mmCIF file of C-alpha atoms and ligand atoms in Angstrom:
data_model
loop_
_atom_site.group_PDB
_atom_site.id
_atom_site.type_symbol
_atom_site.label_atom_id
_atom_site.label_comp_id
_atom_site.label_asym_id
_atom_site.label_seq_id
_atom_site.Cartn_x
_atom_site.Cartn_y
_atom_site.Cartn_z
ATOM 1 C CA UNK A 1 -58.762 100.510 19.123
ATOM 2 C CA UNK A 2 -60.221 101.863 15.776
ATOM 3 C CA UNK A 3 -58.774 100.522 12.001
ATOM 4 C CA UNK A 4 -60.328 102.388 8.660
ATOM 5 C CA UNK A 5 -59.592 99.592 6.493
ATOM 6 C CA UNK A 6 -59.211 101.303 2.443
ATOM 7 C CA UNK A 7 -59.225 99.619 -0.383
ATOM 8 C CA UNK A 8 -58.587 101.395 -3.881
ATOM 9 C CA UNK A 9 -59.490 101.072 -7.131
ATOM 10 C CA UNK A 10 -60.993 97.691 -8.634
ATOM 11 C CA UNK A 11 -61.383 95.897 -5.832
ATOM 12 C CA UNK A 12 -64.829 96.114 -5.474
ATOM 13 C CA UNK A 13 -64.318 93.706 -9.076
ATOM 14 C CA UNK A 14 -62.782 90.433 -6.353
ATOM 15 C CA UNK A 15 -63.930 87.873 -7.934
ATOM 16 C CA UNK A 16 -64.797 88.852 -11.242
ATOM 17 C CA UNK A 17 -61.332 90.010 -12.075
ATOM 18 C CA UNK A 18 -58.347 88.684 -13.196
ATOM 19 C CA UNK A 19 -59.362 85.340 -10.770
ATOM 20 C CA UNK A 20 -55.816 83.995 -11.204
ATOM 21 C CA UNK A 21 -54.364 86.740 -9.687
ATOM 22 C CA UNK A 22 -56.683 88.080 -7.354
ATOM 23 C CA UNK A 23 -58.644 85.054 -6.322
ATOM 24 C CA UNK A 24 -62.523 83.769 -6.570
ATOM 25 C CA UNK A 25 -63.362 85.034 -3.688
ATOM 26 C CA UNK A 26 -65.732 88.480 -4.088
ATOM 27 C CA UNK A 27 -65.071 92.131 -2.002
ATOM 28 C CA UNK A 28 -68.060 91.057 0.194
ATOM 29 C CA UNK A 29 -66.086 87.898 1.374
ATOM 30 C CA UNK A 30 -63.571 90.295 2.207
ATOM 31 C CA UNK A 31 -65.423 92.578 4.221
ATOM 32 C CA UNK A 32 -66.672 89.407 5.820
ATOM 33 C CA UNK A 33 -63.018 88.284 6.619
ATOM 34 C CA UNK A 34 -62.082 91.661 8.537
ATOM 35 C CA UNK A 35 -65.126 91.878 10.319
ATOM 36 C CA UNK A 36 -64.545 88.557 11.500
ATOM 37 C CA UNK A 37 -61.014 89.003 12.549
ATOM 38 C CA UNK A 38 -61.397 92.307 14.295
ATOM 39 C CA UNK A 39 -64.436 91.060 16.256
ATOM 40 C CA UNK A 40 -62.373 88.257 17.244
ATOM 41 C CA UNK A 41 -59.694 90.816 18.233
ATOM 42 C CA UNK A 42 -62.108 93.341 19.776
ATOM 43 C CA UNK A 43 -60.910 95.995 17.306
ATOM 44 C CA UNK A 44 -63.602 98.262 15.875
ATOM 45 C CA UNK A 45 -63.495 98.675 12.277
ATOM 46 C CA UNK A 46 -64.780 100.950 8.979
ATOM 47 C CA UNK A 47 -64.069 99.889 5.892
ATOM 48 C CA UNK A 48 -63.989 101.796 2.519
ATOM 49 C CA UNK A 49 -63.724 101.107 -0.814
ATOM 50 C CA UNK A 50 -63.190 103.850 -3.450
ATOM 51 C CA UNK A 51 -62.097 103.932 -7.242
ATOM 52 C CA UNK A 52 -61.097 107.548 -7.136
ATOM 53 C CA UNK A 53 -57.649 108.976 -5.825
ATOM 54 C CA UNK A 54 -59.321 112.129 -4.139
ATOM 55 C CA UNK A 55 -62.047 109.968 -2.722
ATOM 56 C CA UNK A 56 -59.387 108.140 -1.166
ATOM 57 C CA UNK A 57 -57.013 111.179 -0.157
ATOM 58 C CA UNK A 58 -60.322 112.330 1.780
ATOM 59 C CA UNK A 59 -60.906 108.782 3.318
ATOM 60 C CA UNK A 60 -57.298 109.417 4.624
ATOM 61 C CA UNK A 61 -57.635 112.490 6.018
ATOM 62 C CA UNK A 62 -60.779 111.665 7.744
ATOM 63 C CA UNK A 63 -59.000 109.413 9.890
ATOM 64 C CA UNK A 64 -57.423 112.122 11.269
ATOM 65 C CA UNK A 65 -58.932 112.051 14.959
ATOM 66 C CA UNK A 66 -61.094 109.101 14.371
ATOM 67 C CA UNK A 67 -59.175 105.853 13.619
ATOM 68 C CA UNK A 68 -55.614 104.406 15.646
ATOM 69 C CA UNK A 69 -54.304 102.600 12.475
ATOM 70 C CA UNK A 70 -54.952 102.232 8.831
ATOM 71 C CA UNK A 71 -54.879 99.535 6.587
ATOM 72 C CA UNK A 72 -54.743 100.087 2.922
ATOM 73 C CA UNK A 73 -54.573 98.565 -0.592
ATOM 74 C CA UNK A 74 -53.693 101.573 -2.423
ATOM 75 C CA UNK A 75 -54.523 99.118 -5.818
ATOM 76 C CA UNK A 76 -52.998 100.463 -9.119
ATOM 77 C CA UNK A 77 -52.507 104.234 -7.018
ATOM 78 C CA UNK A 78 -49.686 102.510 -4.984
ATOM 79 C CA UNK A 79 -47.611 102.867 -8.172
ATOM 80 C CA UNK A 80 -48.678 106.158 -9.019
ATOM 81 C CA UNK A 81 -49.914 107.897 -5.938
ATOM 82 C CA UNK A 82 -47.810 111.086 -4.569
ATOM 83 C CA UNK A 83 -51.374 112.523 -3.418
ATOM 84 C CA UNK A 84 -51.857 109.265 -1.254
ATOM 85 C CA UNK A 85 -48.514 109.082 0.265
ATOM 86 C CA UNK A 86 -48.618 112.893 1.219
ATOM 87 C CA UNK A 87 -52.008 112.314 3.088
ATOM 88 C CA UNK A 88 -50.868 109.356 4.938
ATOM 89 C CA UNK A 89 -47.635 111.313 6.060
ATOM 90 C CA UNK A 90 -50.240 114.087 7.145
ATOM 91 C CA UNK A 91 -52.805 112.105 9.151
ATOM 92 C CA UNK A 92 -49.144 110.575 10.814
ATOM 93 C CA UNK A 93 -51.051 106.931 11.950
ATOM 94 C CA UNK A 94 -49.341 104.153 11.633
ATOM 95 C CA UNK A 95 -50.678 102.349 8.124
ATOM 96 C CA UNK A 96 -49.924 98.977 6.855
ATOM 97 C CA UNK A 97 -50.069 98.856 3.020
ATOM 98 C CA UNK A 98 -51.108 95.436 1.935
ATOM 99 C CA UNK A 99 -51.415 93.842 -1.536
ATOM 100 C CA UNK A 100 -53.506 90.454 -2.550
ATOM 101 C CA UNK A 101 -50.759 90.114 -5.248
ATOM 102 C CA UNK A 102 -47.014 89.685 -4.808
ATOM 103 C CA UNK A 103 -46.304 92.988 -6.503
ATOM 104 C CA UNK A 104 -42.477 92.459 -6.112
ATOM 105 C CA UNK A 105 -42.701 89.449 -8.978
ATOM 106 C CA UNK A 106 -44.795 91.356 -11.342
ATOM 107 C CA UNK A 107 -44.344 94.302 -14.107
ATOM 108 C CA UNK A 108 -41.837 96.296 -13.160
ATOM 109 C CA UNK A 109 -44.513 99.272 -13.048
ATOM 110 C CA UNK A 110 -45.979 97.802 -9.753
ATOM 111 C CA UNK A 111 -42.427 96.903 -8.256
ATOM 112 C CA UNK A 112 -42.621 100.527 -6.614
ATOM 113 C CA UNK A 113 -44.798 101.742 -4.060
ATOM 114 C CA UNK A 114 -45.609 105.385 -2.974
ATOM 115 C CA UNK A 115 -47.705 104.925 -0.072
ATOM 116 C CA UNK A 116 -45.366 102.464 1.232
ATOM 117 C CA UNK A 117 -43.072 105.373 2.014
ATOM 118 C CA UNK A 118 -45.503 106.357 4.631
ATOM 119 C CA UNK A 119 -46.221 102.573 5.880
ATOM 120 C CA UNK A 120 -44.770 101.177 8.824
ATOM 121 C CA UNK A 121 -45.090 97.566 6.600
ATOM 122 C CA UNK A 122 -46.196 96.173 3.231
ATOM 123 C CA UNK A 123 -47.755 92.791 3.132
ATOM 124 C CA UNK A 124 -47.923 91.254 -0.338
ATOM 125 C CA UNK A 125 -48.491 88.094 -1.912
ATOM 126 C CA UNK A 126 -50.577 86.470 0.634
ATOM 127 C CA UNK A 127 -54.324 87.206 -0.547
ATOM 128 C CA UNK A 128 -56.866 87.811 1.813
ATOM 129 C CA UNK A 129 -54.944 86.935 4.747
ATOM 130 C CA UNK A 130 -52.830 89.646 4.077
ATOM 131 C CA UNK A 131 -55.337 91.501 5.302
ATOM 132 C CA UNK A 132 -55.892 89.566 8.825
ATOM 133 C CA UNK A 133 -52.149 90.132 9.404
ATOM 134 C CA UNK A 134 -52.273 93.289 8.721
ATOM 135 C CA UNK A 135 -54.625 93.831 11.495
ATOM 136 C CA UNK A 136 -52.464 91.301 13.945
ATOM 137 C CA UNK A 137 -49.604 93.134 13.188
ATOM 138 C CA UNK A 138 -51.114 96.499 13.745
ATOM 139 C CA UNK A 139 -52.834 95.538 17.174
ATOM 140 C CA UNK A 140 -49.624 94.807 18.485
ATOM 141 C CA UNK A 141 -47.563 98.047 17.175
ATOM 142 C CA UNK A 142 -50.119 100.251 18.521
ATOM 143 C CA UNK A 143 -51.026 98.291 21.853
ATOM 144 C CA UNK A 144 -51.194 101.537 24.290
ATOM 145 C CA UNK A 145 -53.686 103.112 21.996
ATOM 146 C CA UNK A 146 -55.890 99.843 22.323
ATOM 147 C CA UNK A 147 -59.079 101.182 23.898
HETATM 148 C C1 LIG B 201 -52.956 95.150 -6.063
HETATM 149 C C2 LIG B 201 -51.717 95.209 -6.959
HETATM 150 C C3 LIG B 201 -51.758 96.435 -7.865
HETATM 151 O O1 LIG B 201 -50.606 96.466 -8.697
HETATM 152 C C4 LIG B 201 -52.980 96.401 -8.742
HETATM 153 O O2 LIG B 201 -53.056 97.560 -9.536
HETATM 154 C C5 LIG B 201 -54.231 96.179 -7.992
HETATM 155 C C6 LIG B 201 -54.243 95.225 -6.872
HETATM 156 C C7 LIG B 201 -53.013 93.866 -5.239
HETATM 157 O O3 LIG B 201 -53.793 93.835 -4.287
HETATM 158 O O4 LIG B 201 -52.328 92.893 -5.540
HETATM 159 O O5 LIG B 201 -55.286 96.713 -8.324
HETATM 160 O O6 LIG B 201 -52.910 96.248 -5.161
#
Protein backbone atom coordinates (compact mmCIF):
# COMPACT_ATOMS: atom_id res chain seq x y z
CA UNK A 1 0.00 0.00 0.00
CA UNK A 2 1.23 3.49 -1.20
CA UNK A 3 0.04 7.08 0.77
CA UNK A 4 1.27 10.63 -0.95
CA UNK A 5 1.02 12.46 2.15
CA UNK A 6 0.38 16.67 0.99
CA UNK A 7 0.68 19.30 2.94
CA UNK A 8 -0.23 22.96 1.70
CA UNK A 9 0.73 26.17 2.22
CA UNK A 10 2.78 27.31 5.45
CA UNK A 11 3.45 24.34 6.83
CA UNK A 12 6.81 24.05 6.01
CA UNK A 13 6.73 27.36 8.85
CA UNK A 14 5.75 24.28 12.01
CA UNK A 15 7.31 25.58 14.51
CA UNK A 16 8.02 28.99 13.77
CA UNK A 17 4.41 29.90 13.30
CA UNK A 18 1.69 30.82 15.22
CA UNK A 19 3.24 28.06 18.06
CA UNK A 20 -0.03 28.29 20.01
CA UNK A 21 -1.92 27.07 17.40
CA UNK A 22 0.13 24.93 15.44
CA UNK A 23 2.56 23.60 17.97
CA UNK A 24 6.60 23.76 18.61
CA UNK A 25 7.21 21.05 16.91
CA UNK A 26 8.97 21.85 13.19
CA UNK A 27 7.70 20.17 9.49
CA UNK A 28 10.82 17.91 9.80
CA UNK A 29 9.40 16.37 13.10
CA UNK A 30 6.51 15.77 11.07
CA UNK A 31 7.95 14.04 8.31
CA UNK A 32 9.70 12.12 11.03
CA UNK A 33 6.29 11.15 12.65
CA UNK A 34 4.79 9.60 9.29
CA UNK A 35 7.75 7.90 8.37
CA UNK A 36 7.73 6.35 11.59
CA UNK A 37 4.17 5.31 11.63
CA UNK A 38 3.99 3.94 8.13
CA UNK A 39 7.18 1.90 8.63
CA UNK A 40 5.61 0.58 11.61
CA UNK A 41 2.54 -0.16 9.44
CA UNK A 42 4.49 -1.38 6.40
CA UNK A 43 2.88 1.34 4.27
CA UNK A 44 5.16 3.05 1.76
CA UNK A 45 5.00 6.67 1.77
CA UNK A 46 5.90 10.22 -0.31
CA UNK A 47 5.39 13.16 1.18
CA UNK A 48 5.01 16.72 -0.30
CA UNK A 49 4.87 19.95 0.79
CA UNK A 50 3.90 22.86 -1.52
CA UNK A 51 2.82 26.63 -1.00
CA UNK A 52 1.24 26.90 -4.39
CA UNK A 53 -2.41 25.71 -5.36
CA UNK A 54 -1.29 24.40 -8.92
CA UNK A 55 1.75 22.79 -7.41
CA UNK A 56 -0.57 21.01 -5.35
CA UNK A 57 -3.43 20.30 -8.04
CA UNK A 58 -0.36 18.55 -9.93
CA UNK A 59 0.80 16.64 -6.72
CA UNK A 60 -2.87 15.36 -6.89
CA UNK A 61 -3.06 14.32 -10.11
CA UNK A 62 0.18 12.56 -10.01
CA UNK A 63 -1.21 10.15 -7.75
CA UNK A 64 -3.22 9.06 -10.29
CA UNK A 65 -1.74 5.40 -10.88
CA UNK A 66 0.89 5.70 -8.28
CA UNK A 67 -0.46 6.06 -4.70
CA UNK A 68 -3.74 3.84 -2.91
CA UNK A 69 -4.72 6.77 -0.58
CA UNK A 70 -4.00 10.36 0.08
CA UNK A 71 -3.62 12.30 2.98
CA UNK A 72 -3.83 16.00 2.87
CA UNK A 73 -3.73 19.32 4.77
CA UNK A 74 -5.09 21.46 2.17
CA UNK A 75 -3.85 24.58 4.82
CA UNK A 76 -5.56 27.98 4.12
CA UNK A 77 -6.68 26.30 0.27
CA UNK A 78 -9.18 24.05 2.20
CA UNK A 79 -11.28 27.23 2.55
CA UNK A 80 -10.77 28.44 -0.76
CA UNK A 81 -9.85 25.59 -3.01
CA UNK A 82 -12.47 24.55 -5.93
CA UNK A 83 -9.20 23.61 -8.06
CA UNK A 84 -8.19 21.11 -5.19
CA UNK A 85 -11.46 19.53 -4.62
CA UNK A 86 -11.99 19.00 -8.48
CA UNK A 87 -8.56 17.13 -8.68
CA UNK A 88 -9.20 14.95 -5.79
CA UNK A 89 -12.72 14.00 -7.30
CA UNK A 90 -10.62 13.27 -10.57
CA UNK A 91 -7.77 11.09 -9.27
CA UNK A 92 -11.13 9.22 -7.35
CA UNK A 93 -8.64 7.72 -4.22
CA UNK A 94 -9.87 7.71 -1.18
CA UNK A 95 -8.23 11.02 0.75
CA UNK A 96 -8.41 11.90 4.32
CA UNK A 97 -8.23 15.70 4.84
CA UNK A 98 -6.63 16.42 8.14
CA UNK A 99 -6.05 19.70 10.03
CA UNK A 100 -3.42 20.37 13.11
CA UNK A 101 -6.06 22.97 14.20
CA UNK A 102 -9.68 22.43 15.20
CA UNK A 103 -10.93 24.47 12.26
CA UNK A 104 -14.61 23.97 13.37
CA UNK A 105 -13.88 26.49 16.60
CA UNK A 106 -12.12 29.08 14.65
CA UNK A 107 -13.05 32.14 12.14
CA UNK A 108 -15.85 31.38 10.50
CA UNK A 109 -13.71 31.63 7.13
CA UNK A 110 -12.04 28.22 7.96
CA UNK A 111 -15.39 26.58 9.27
CA UNK A 112 -15.81 25.35 5.50
CA UNK A 113 -13.88 22.98 3.67
CA UNK A 114 -13.69 22.31 -0.16
CA UNK A 115 -11.56 19.40 -0.38
CA UNK A 116 -13.46 17.80 2.28
CA UNK A 117 -16.21 17.31 -0.27
CA UNK A 118 -13.99 14.85 -1.93
CA UNK A 119 -12.66 13.21 1.52
CA UNK A 120 -13.87 10.11 2.80
CA UNK A 121 -12.94 11.93 6.54
CA UNK A 122 -11.60 15.14 8.09
CA UNK A 123 -9.50 14.89 11.15
CA UNK A 124 -9.07 18.17 13.01
CA UNK A 125 -7.97 19.40 16.19
CA UNK A 126 -5.65 16.72 17.16
CA UNK A 127 -2.08 18.03 15.94
CA UNK A 128 0.32 15.79 14.67
CA UNK A 129 -1.44 12.75 15.52
CA UNK A 130 -3.98 13.68 13.29
CA UNK A 131 -1.82 12.70 10.92
CA UNK A 132 -0.96 9.00 12.34
CA UNK A 133 -4.75 8.43 12.34
CA UNK A 134 -5.15 9.46 9.30
CA UNK A 135 -2.94 6.79 8.07
CA UNK A 136 -4.65 4.05 10.64
CA UNK A 137 -7.78 4.96 9.40
CA UNK A 138 -6.85 4.80 5.79
CA UNK A 139 -5.01 1.31 6.07
CA UNK A 140 -8.06 -0.12 7.18
CA UNK A 141 -10.62 1.51 4.49
CA UNK A 142 -8.48 0.45 1.76
CA UNK A 143 -7.27 -3.07 3.16
CA UNK A 144 -7.65 -5.13 -0.32
CA UNK A 145 -5.45 -2.64 -2.02
CA UNK A 146 -2.73 -3.30 0.78
CA UNK A 147 0.18 -4.67 -1.24
C1 LIG B 1 -4.73 24.36 8.99
C2 LIG B 1 -5.96 25.24 9.24
C3 LIG B 1 -6.12 26.28 8.13
O1 LIG B 1 -7.25 27.09 8.38
C4 LIG B 1 -4.90 27.16 8.06
O2 LIG B 1 -5.02 28.08 7.00
C5 LIG B 1 -3.64 26.41 7.98
C6 LIG B 1 -3.47 25.19 8.79
C7 LIG B 1 -4.46 23.40 10.15
O3 LIG B 1 -3.69 22.47 9.95
O4 LIG B 1 -4.97 23.59 11.25
O5 LIG B 1 -2.68 26.81 7.32
O6 LIG B 1 -4.96 23.59 7.82
Amino acid sequence: MKLFVINGPNLNMLGIREPGIYGAQNYESLMQLIGDVCTREGIEVQCFQSNHEGEIVDIIQSAYGKADGIVINPAAYTHTSVAILDALKAVALPAVEVHLSDISVRESFRQFSYPALACVKQIAGLGFEGYEKAVLFLKEYIPSLVK
